[in-house]
Short mmCIF file of N, CA and C in Angstrom, two decimals:
data_model
loop_
_atom_site.label_atom_id
_atom_site.label_comp_id
_atom_site.label_asym_id
_atom_site.label_seq_id
_atom_site.Cartn_x
_atom_site.Cartn_y
_atom_site.Cartn_z
N UNK A 27 -25.57 111.00 7.43
CA UNK A 27 -26.26 109.80 7.84
C UNK A 27 -26.84 109.98 9.24
N UNK A 28 -26.04 110.32 10.20
CA UNK A 28 -26.50 110.47 11.57
C UNK A 28 -26.88 111.93 11.82
N UNK A 29 -28.10 112.28 11.45
CA UNK A 29 -28.56 113.65 11.59
C UNK A 29 -29.58 113.71 12.72
N UNK A 30 -29.10 113.92 13.91
CA UNK A 30 -29.98 114.00 15.06
C UNK A 30 -30.44 115.42 15.33
N UNK A 31 -29.72 116.42 14.91
CA UNK A 31 -30.03 117.81 15.27
C UNK A 31 -29.40 118.11 16.61
N UNK A 32 -30.14 118.77 17.47
CA UNK A 32 -29.64 119.07 18.81
C UNK A 32 -29.81 117.89 19.75
N UNK A 33 -29.45 118.13 21.01
CA UNK A 33 -29.52 117.06 22.01
C UNK A 33 -30.96 116.62 22.27
N UNK A 34 -31.89 117.58 22.21
CA UNK A 34 -33.30 117.26 22.42
C UNK A 34 -33.81 116.34 21.31
N UNK A 35 -33.48 116.65 20.07
CA UNK A 35 -33.89 115.80 18.96
C UNK A 35 -33.19 114.45 19.00
N UNK A 36 -31.98 114.45 19.49
CA UNK A 36 -31.25 113.19 19.66
C UNK A 36 -32.01 112.27 20.60
N UNK A 37 -32.45 112.79 21.73
CA UNK A 37 -33.19 111.97 22.69
C UNK A 37 -34.55 111.53 22.13
N UNK A 38 -35.22 112.42 21.41
CA UNK A 38 -36.52 112.08 20.84
C UNK A 38 -36.38 110.99 19.79
N UNK A 39 -35.41 111.13 18.90
CA UNK A 39 -35.23 110.14 17.84
C UNK A 39 -34.75 108.80 18.39
N UNK A 40 -33.87 108.82 19.36
CA UNK A 40 -33.41 107.57 19.97
C UNK A 40 -34.57 106.88 20.69
N UNK A 41 -35.37 107.66 21.41
CA UNK A 41 -36.51 107.07 22.14
C UNK A 41 -37.55 106.52 21.18
N UNK A 42 -37.91 107.30 20.17
CA UNK A 42 -38.90 106.83 19.19
C UNK A 42 -38.37 105.61 18.43
N UNK A 43 -37.11 105.65 18.07
CA UNK A 43 -36.51 104.51 17.38
C UNK A 43 -36.50 103.27 18.24
N UNK A 44 -36.18 103.42 19.52
CA UNK A 44 -36.17 102.27 20.41
C UNK A 44 -37.57 101.69 20.59
N UNK A 45 -38.57 102.57 20.70
CA UNK A 45 -39.95 102.10 20.84
C UNK A 45 -40.40 101.34 19.59
N UNK A 46 -40.18 101.93 18.41
CA UNK A 46 -40.56 101.25 17.16
C UNK A 46 -39.79 99.95 16.98
N UNK A 47 -38.51 99.97 17.31
CA UNK A 47 -37.68 98.78 17.16
C UNK A 47 -38.15 97.66 18.07
N UNK A 48 -38.41 97.97 19.32
CA UNK A 48 -38.88 96.95 20.27
C UNK A 48 -40.27 96.46 19.88
N UNK A 49 -41.16 97.38 19.49
CA UNK A 49 -42.50 96.97 19.09
C UNK A 49 -42.46 96.09 17.84
N UNK A 50 -41.64 96.46 16.86
CA UNK A 50 -41.51 95.66 15.65
C UNK A 50 -40.98 94.27 15.93
N UNK A 51 -39.94 94.19 16.76
CA UNK A 51 -39.38 92.87 17.12
C UNK A 51 -40.39 92.05 17.90
N UNK A 52 -41.10 92.71 18.83
CA UNK A 52 -42.12 92.01 19.60
C UNK A 52 -43.19 91.42 18.70
N UNK A 53 -43.66 92.21 17.74
CA UNK A 53 -44.71 91.73 16.85
C UNK A 53 -44.21 90.66 15.89
N UNK A 54 -42.99 90.79 15.40
CA UNK A 54 -42.45 89.77 14.50
C UNK A 54 -42.34 88.44 15.23
N UNK A 55 -41.81 88.46 16.44
CA UNK A 55 -41.64 87.22 17.20
C UNK A 55 -42.99 86.66 17.64
N UNK A 56 -43.90 87.53 18.11
CA UNK A 56 -45.19 87.00 18.57
C UNK A 56 -46.03 86.50 17.40
N UNK A 57 -45.94 87.13 16.23
CA UNK A 57 -46.65 86.60 15.06
C UNK A 57 -46.01 85.32 14.55
N UNK A 58 -44.69 85.24 14.66
CA UNK A 58 -43.99 84.02 14.23
C UNK A 58 -44.30 82.82 15.10
N UNK A 59 -44.57 83.06 16.37
CA UNK A 59 -44.88 81.96 17.28
C UNK A 59 -46.37 81.86 17.57
N UNK A 60 -47.20 82.46 16.72
CA UNK A 60 -48.65 82.43 16.89
C UNK A 60 -49.16 81.00 16.74
N UNK A 61 -50.08 80.63 17.60
CA UNK A 61 -50.72 79.32 17.53
C UNK A 61 -52.22 79.53 17.72
N UNK A 62 -53.01 78.82 16.95
CA UNK A 62 -54.47 79.00 17.02
C UNK A 62 -55.05 78.51 18.34
N UNK A 63 -54.33 77.67 19.05
CA UNK A 63 -54.85 77.19 20.33
C UNK A 63 -54.55 78.15 21.48
N UNK A 64 -53.74 79.16 21.23
CA UNK A 64 -53.44 80.16 22.26
C UNK A 64 -54.65 81.05 22.51
N UNK A 65 -54.72 81.67 23.69
CA UNK A 65 -55.82 82.61 23.92
C UNK A 65 -55.66 83.83 23.01
N UNK A 66 -56.78 84.41 22.66
CA UNK A 66 -56.76 85.58 21.78
C UNK A 66 -58.13 86.22 21.77
N UNK A 67 -58.41 86.93 20.72
CA UNK A 67 -59.71 87.58 20.59
C UNK A 67 -60.79 86.52 20.45
N UNK A 68 -61.78 86.59 21.29
CA UNK A 68 -62.88 85.64 21.25
C UNK A 68 -62.66 84.40 22.08
N UNK A 69 -61.48 84.20 22.59
CA UNK A 69 -61.21 83.03 23.44
C UNK A 69 -60.22 83.39 24.55
N UNK A 70 -60.65 84.30 25.40
CA UNK A 70 -59.82 84.72 26.53
C UNK A 70 -59.88 83.65 27.61
N UNK A 71 -58.75 83.30 28.12
CA UNK A 71 -58.68 82.33 29.21
C UNK A 71 -57.47 82.65 30.07
N UNK A 72 -57.60 82.41 31.35
CA UNK A 72 -56.50 82.71 32.26
C UNK A 72 -55.79 81.45 32.72
N UNK A 73 -56.20 80.31 32.26
CA UNK A 73 -55.57 79.06 32.67
C UNK A 73 -54.97 78.38 31.44
N UNK A 74 -54.11 77.45 31.69
CA UNK A 74 -53.48 76.73 30.59
C UNK A 74 -52.27 77.45 30.07
N UNK A 75 -51.45 76.75 29.37
CA UNK A 75 -50.23 77.33 28.83
C UNK A 75 -50.44 77.90 27.44
N UNK A 76 -49.54 78.75 27.06
CA UNK A 76 -49.55 79.31 25.72
C UNK A 76 -48.27 78.89 25.03
N UNK A 77 -48.34 78.76 23.73
CA UNK A 77 -47.17 78.38 22.95
C UNK A 77 -46.44 79.59 22.38
N UNK A 78 -47.02 80.77 22.56
CA UNK A 78 -46.41 81.99 22.08
C UNK A 78 -45.16 82.30 22.91
N UNK A 79 -44.15 82.84 22.25
CA UNK A 79 -42.88 83.13 22.93
C UNK A 79 -43.06 84.14 24.06
N UNK A 80 -43.95 85.11 23.88
CA UNK A 80 -44.17 86.14 24.90
C UNK A 80 -45.33 85.82 25.83
N UNK A 81 -45.82 84.62 25.77
CA UNK A 81 -46.86 84.19 26.69
C UNK A 81 -48.23 84.76 26.34
N UNK A 82 -48.98 85.05 27.37
CA UNK A 82 -50.37 85.48 27.22
C UNK A 82 -50.46 86.81 26.47
N UNK A 83 -49.62 87.77 26.82
CA UNK A 83 -49.66 89.08 26.18
C UNK A 83 -49.27 88.98 24.70
N UNK A 84 -48.30 88.17 24.38
CA UNK A 84 -47.90 87.97 22.98
C UNK A 84 -48.99 87.29 22.17
N UNK A 85 -49.69 86.35 22.80
CA UNK A 85 -50.79 85.68 22.11
C UNK A 85 -51.94 86.65 21.82
N UNK A 86 -52.25 87.52 22.78
CA UNK A 86 -53.30 88.52 22.56
C UNK A 86 -52.89 89.52 21.49
N UNK A 87 -51.64 89.97 21.52
CA UNK A 87 -51.18 90.96 20.54
C UNK A 87 -51.17 90.37 19.13
N UNK A 88 -50.67 89.16 18.98
CA UNK A 88 -50.63 88.56 17.65
C UNK A 88 -52.03 88.24 17.15
N UNK A 89 -52.90 87.80 18.03
CA UNK A 89 -54.28 87.54 17.63
C UNK A 89 -54.99 88.83 17.22
N UNK A 90 -54.74 89.92 17.92
CA UNK A 90 -55.36 91.21 17.58
C UNK A 90 -54.85 91.71 16.23
N UNK A 91 -53.56 91.62 16.00
CA UNK A 91 -53.01 92.07 14.72
C UNK A 91 -53.52 91.22 13.57
N UNK A 92 -53.57 89.90 13.77
CA UNK A 92 -54.09 89.03 12.71
C UNK A 92 -55.57 89.27 12.48
N UNK A 93 -56.30 89.57 13.52
CA UNK A 93 -57.72 89.86 13.37
C UNK A 93 -57.93 91.15 12.58
N UNK A 94 -57.13 92.15 12.85
CA UNK A 94 -57.30 93.44 12.18
C UNK A 94 -56.74 93.45 10.76
N UNK A 95 -55.54 92.91 10.56
CA UNK A 95 -54.85 93.05 9.28
C UNK A 95 -54.64 91.75 8.52
N UNK A 96 -54.91 90.62 9.12
CA UNK A 96 -54.68 89.35 8.45
C UNK A 96 -53.19 89.08 8.29
N UNK A 97 -52.85 88.44 7.19
CA UNK A 97 -51.44 88.11 6.98
C UNK A 97 -50.58 89.34 6.73
N UNK A 98 -51.20 90.45 6.41
CA UNK A 98 -50.45 91.68 6.17
C UNK A 98 -49.84 92.24 7.45
N UNK A 99 -50.23 91.70 8.60
CA UNK A 99 -49.66 92.17 9.86
C UNK A 99 -48.16 91.89 9.93
N UNK A 100 -47.68 90.88 9.19
CA UNK A 100 -46.24 90.65 9.13
C UNK A 100 -45.53 91.82 8.45
N UNK A 101 -46.13 92.36 7.40
CA UNK A 101 -45.54 93.50 6.70
C UNK A 101 -45.51 94.72 7.62
N UNK A 102 -46.59 94.95 8.36
CA UNK A 102 -46.62 96.07 9.30
C UNK A 102 -45.57 95.90 10.39
N UNK A 103 -45.36 94.70 10.84
CA UNK A 103 -44.35 94.45 11.88
C UNK A 103 -42.95 94.77 11.35
N UNK A 104 -42.67 94.34 10.12
CA UNK A 104 -41.37 94.65 9.53
C UNK A 104 -41.24 96.15 9.26
N UNK A 105 -42.34 96.82 8.94
CA UNK A 105 -42.32 98.26 8.75
C UNK A 105 -41.89 98.97 10.03
N UNK A 106 -42.51 98.60 11.16
CA UNK A 106 -42.14 99.22 12.43
C UNK A 106 -40.69 98.89 12.81
N UNK A 107 -40.27 97.68 12.56
CA UNK A 107 -38.89 97.29 12.86
C UNK A 107 -37.90 98.10 12.01
N UNK A 108 -38.17 98.20 10.72
CA UNK A 108 -37.27 98.91 9.81
C UNK A 108 -37.17 100.40 10.17
N UNK A 109 -38.31 101.04 10.40
CA UNK A 109 -38.27 102.45 10.74
C UNK A 109 -37.74 102.69 12.14
N UNK A 110 -37.86 101.71 13.01
CA UNK A 110 -37.23 101.80 14.32
C UNK A 110 -35.72 101.85 14.20
N UNK A 111 -35.18 101.03 13.32
CA UNK A 111 -33.73 101.05 13.08
C UNK A 111 -33.31 102.40 12.50
N UNK A 112 -34.09 102.90 11.51
CA UNK A 112 -33.74 104.18 10.90
C UNK A 112 -33.78 105.32 11.91
N UNK A 113 -34.83 105.38 12.72
CA UNK A 113 -34.92 106.44 13.73
C UNK A 113 -33.81 106.30 14.77
N UNK A 114 -33.53 105.09 15.18
CA UNK A 114 -32.53 104.86 16.22
C UNK A 114 -31.14 105.30 15.74
N UNK A 115 -30.84 105.05 14.48
CA UNK A 115 -29.54 105.43 13.93
C UNK A 115 -29.49 106.89 13.50
N UNK A 116 -30.61 107.58 13.53
CA UNK A 116 -30.63 108.99 13.16
C UNK A 116 -30.68 109.23 11.68
N UNK A 117 -31.03 108.23 10.91
CA UNK A 117 -31.14 108.38 9.47
C UNK A 117 -32.41 109.15 9.16
N UNK A 118 -32.29 110.15 8.33
CA UNK A 118 -33.41 111.04 8.02
C UNK A 118 -34.49 110.27 7.26
N UNK A 119 -35.73 110.41 7.71
CA UNK A 119 -36.87 109.74 7.08
C UNK A 119 -37.85 110.80 6.60
N UNK A 120 -38.08 110.83 5.30
CA UNK A 120 -39.06 111.76 4.72
C UNK A 120 -40.46 111.20 4.84
N UNK A 121 -41.40 112.00 5.25
CA UNK A 121 -42.84 111.70 5.24
C UNK A 121 -43.15 110.34 5.85
N UNK A 122 -42.82 110.17 7.11
CA UNK A 122 -43.07 108.90 7.80
C UNK A 122 -44.55 108.56 7.83
N UNK A 123 -45.40 109.54 8.17
CA UNK A 123 -46.83 109.26 8.32
C UNK A 123 -47.48 108.95 6.98
N UNK A 124 -47.06 109.60 5.92
CA UNK A 124 -47.63 109.28 4.61
C UNK A 124 -47.23 107.88 4.18
N UNK A 125 -46.01 107.47 4.49
CA UNK A 125 -45.58 106.10 4.18
C UNK A 125 -46.37 105.10 5.00
N UNK A 126 -46.63 105.42 6.26
CA UNK A 126 -47.40 104.52 7.11
C UNK A 126 -48.83 104.34 6.58
N UNK A 127 -49.47 105.44 6.18
CA UNK A 127 -50.84 105.33 5.66
C UNK A 127 -50.87 104.65 4.30
N UNK A 128 -49.84 104.83 3.49
CA UNK A 128 -49.76 104.11 2.23
C UNK A 128 -49.60 102.61 2.46
N UNK A 129 -48.84 102.25 3.49
CA UNK A 129 -48.71 100.83 3.85
C UNK A 129 -50.07 100.28 4.28
N UNK A 130 -50.81 101.04 5.07
CA UNK A 130 -52.13 100.59 5.51
C UNK A 130 -53.09 100.45 4.32
N UNK A 131 -53.07 101.40 3.40
CA UNK A 131 -53.94 101.32 2.24
C UNK A 131 -53.54 100.16 1.34
N UNK A 132 -52.25 99.92 1.21
CA UNK A 132 -51.81 98.81 0.36
C UNK A 132 -52.20 97.47 0.95
N UNK A 133 -52.50 97.43 2.25
CA UNK A 133 -52.93 96.16 2.85
C UNK A 133 -54.24 95.69 2.24
N UNK A 134 -55.10 96.62 1.87
CA UNK A 134 -56.37 96.26 1.24
C UNK A 134 -56.10 95.61 -0.12
N UNK A 135 -55.23 96.21 -0.92
CA UNK A 135 -54.93 95.66 -2.23
C UNK A 135 -54.18 94.33 -2.12
N UNK A 136 -53.29 94.23 -1.14
CA UNK A 136 -52.56 92.99 -0.92
C UNK A 136 -53.52 91.86 -0.57
N UNK A 137 -54.43 92.12 0.36
CA UNK A 137 -55.39 91.10 0.76
C UNK A 137 -56.35 90.76 -0.37
N UNK A 138 -56.70 91.74 -1.19
CA UNK A 138 -57.58 91.47 -2.32
C UNK A 138 -56.88 90.55 -3.33
N UNK A 139 -55.62 90.81 -3.59
CA UNK A 139 -54.85 89.93 -4.49
C UNK A 139 -54.68 88.54 -3.89
N UNK A 140 -54.47 88.49 -2.58
CA UNK A 140 -54.32 87.20 -1.91
C UNK A 140 -55.60 86.38 -1.98
N UNK A 141 -56.74 87.03 -1.80
CA UNK A 141 -58.02 86.32 -1.89
C UNK A 141 -58.28 85.90 -3.33
N UNK A 142 -57.86 86.71 -4.29
CA UNK A 142 -58.02 86.33 -5.69
C UNK A 142 -57.21 85.10 -6.05
N UNK A 143 -56.03 84.98 -5.48
CA UNK A 143 -55.19 83.81 -5.75
C UNK A 143 -55.64 82.58 -4.96
N UNK A 144 -56.04 82.80 -3.71
CA UNK A 144 -56.44 81.70 -2.83
C UNK A 144 -57.84 82.00 -2.27
N UNK A 145 -58.89 81.61 -2.99
CA UNK A 145 -60.26 81.95 -2.54
C UNK A 145 -60.64 81.30 -1.22
N UNK A 146 -60.00 80.22 -0.85
CA UNK A 146 -60.34 79.56 0.42
C UNK A 146 -59.73 80.26 1.63
N UNK A 147 -58.91 81.26 1.40
CA UNK A 147 -58.24 81.98 2.48
C UNK A 147 -59.25 82.81 3.26
N UNK A 148 -59.27 82.64 4.56
CA UNK A 148 -60.24 83.35 5.39
C UNK A 148 -59.60 84.38 6.31
N UNK A 149 -58.30 84.34 6.53
CA UNK A 149 -57.66 85.25 7.48
C UNK A 149 -57.13 86.48 6.76
N UNK A 150 -58.04 87.32 6.29
CA UNK A 150 -57.62 88.53 5.59
C UNK A 150 -57.74 89.77 6.44
N UNK A 151 -58.33 89.67 7.60
CA UNK A 151 -58.42 90.81 8.50
C UNK A 151 -59.74 91.55 8.38
N UNK A 152 -60.15 92.13 9.47
CA UNK A 152 -61.44 92.81 9.51
C UNK A 152 -61.42 94.12 8.73
N UNK A 153 -60.26 94.75 8.61
CA UNK A 153 -60.19 96.00 7.85
C UNK A 153 -60.48 95.72 6.38
N UNK A 154 -59.86 94.68 5.83
CA UNK A 154 -60.13 94.33 4.43
C UNK A 154 -61.57 93.88 4.25
N UNK A 155 -62.07 93.06 5.16
CA UNK A 155 -63.44 92.56 5.03
C UNK A 155 -64.45 93.71 5.08
N UNK A 156 -64.25 94.66 5.98
CA UNK A 156 -65.16 95.80 6.07
C UNK A 156 -65.13 96.66 4.82
N UNK A 157 -63.94 96.98 4.32
CA UNK A 157 -63.83 97.79 3.10
C UNK A 157 -64.35 97.04 1.89
N UNK A 158 -64.21 95.74 1.87
CA UNK A 158 -64.72 94.93 0.77
C UNK A 158 -66.24 94.97 0.73
N UNK A 159 -66.88 94.88 1.88
CA UNK A 159 -68.35 94.96 1.95
C UNK A 159 -68.82 96.34 1.51
N UNK A 160 -68.15 97.39 1.97
CA UNK A 160 -68.53 98.76 1.56
C UNK A 160 -68.38 98.93 0.06
N UNK A 161 -67.29 98.44 -0.51
CA UNK A 161 -67.07 98.58 -1.94
C UNK A 161 -68.09 97.79 -2.74
N UNK A 162 -68.40 96.55 -2.31
CA UNK A 162 -69.39 95.74 -3.02
C UNK A 162 -70.77 96.40 -2.99
N UNK A 163 -71.14 96.96 -1.85
CA UNK A 163 -72.43 97.65 -1.77
C UNK A 163 -72.44 98.93 -2.62
N UNK A 164 -71.32 99.62 -2.67
CA UNK A 164 -71.21 100.81 -3.50
C UNK A 164 -71.36 100.46 -4.97
N UNK A 165 -70.74 99.37 -5.39
CA UNK A 165 -70.84 98.94 -6.79
C UNK A 165 -72.26 98.50 -7.12
N UNK A 166 -72.94 97.81 -6.20
CA UNK A 166 -74.31 97.36 -6.45
C UNK A 166 -75.27 98.53 -6.57
N UNK A 167 -75.07 99.55 -5.76
CA UNK A 167 -75.98 100.70 -5.79
C UNK A 167 -75.78 101.51 -7.07
N UNK A 168 -74.55 101.73 -7.48
CA UNK A 168 -74.27 102.60 -8.61
C UNK A 168 -73.99 101.85 -9.91
N UNK A 169 -74.33 100.61 -9.97
CA UNK A 169 -74.10 99.83 -11.18
C UNK A 169 -75.39 99.55 -11.90
#
């Protein structure tokens, strides 16, 4: 279970695990306390209060994640939190980067299913919207 290798790998895995764990917790809490009236992308302001738990920086981070990934940003936050725990405890993780890219690719399918169920939903993220436009144009050209 606790396979750190040598002391050097122990420090690397503990450090990487702590970074992923803190980033995952930060994103989970900042996304959970996200408010549309907080400053974010497109509405930067240095005055007034924020309702986000982490203040101005948390509001910007949650707004950026929601802008890029939509509601799927919660899944990415839990992914970083989960793998942070695994790295921190020294549990061996096979193909971390392939799992990360599969999670990113699945965000497109998740958002597509979400839009299919709830057509009025607008917060699907710019990554999904961009790939959706490319796919629709590809289908129009070759159909």
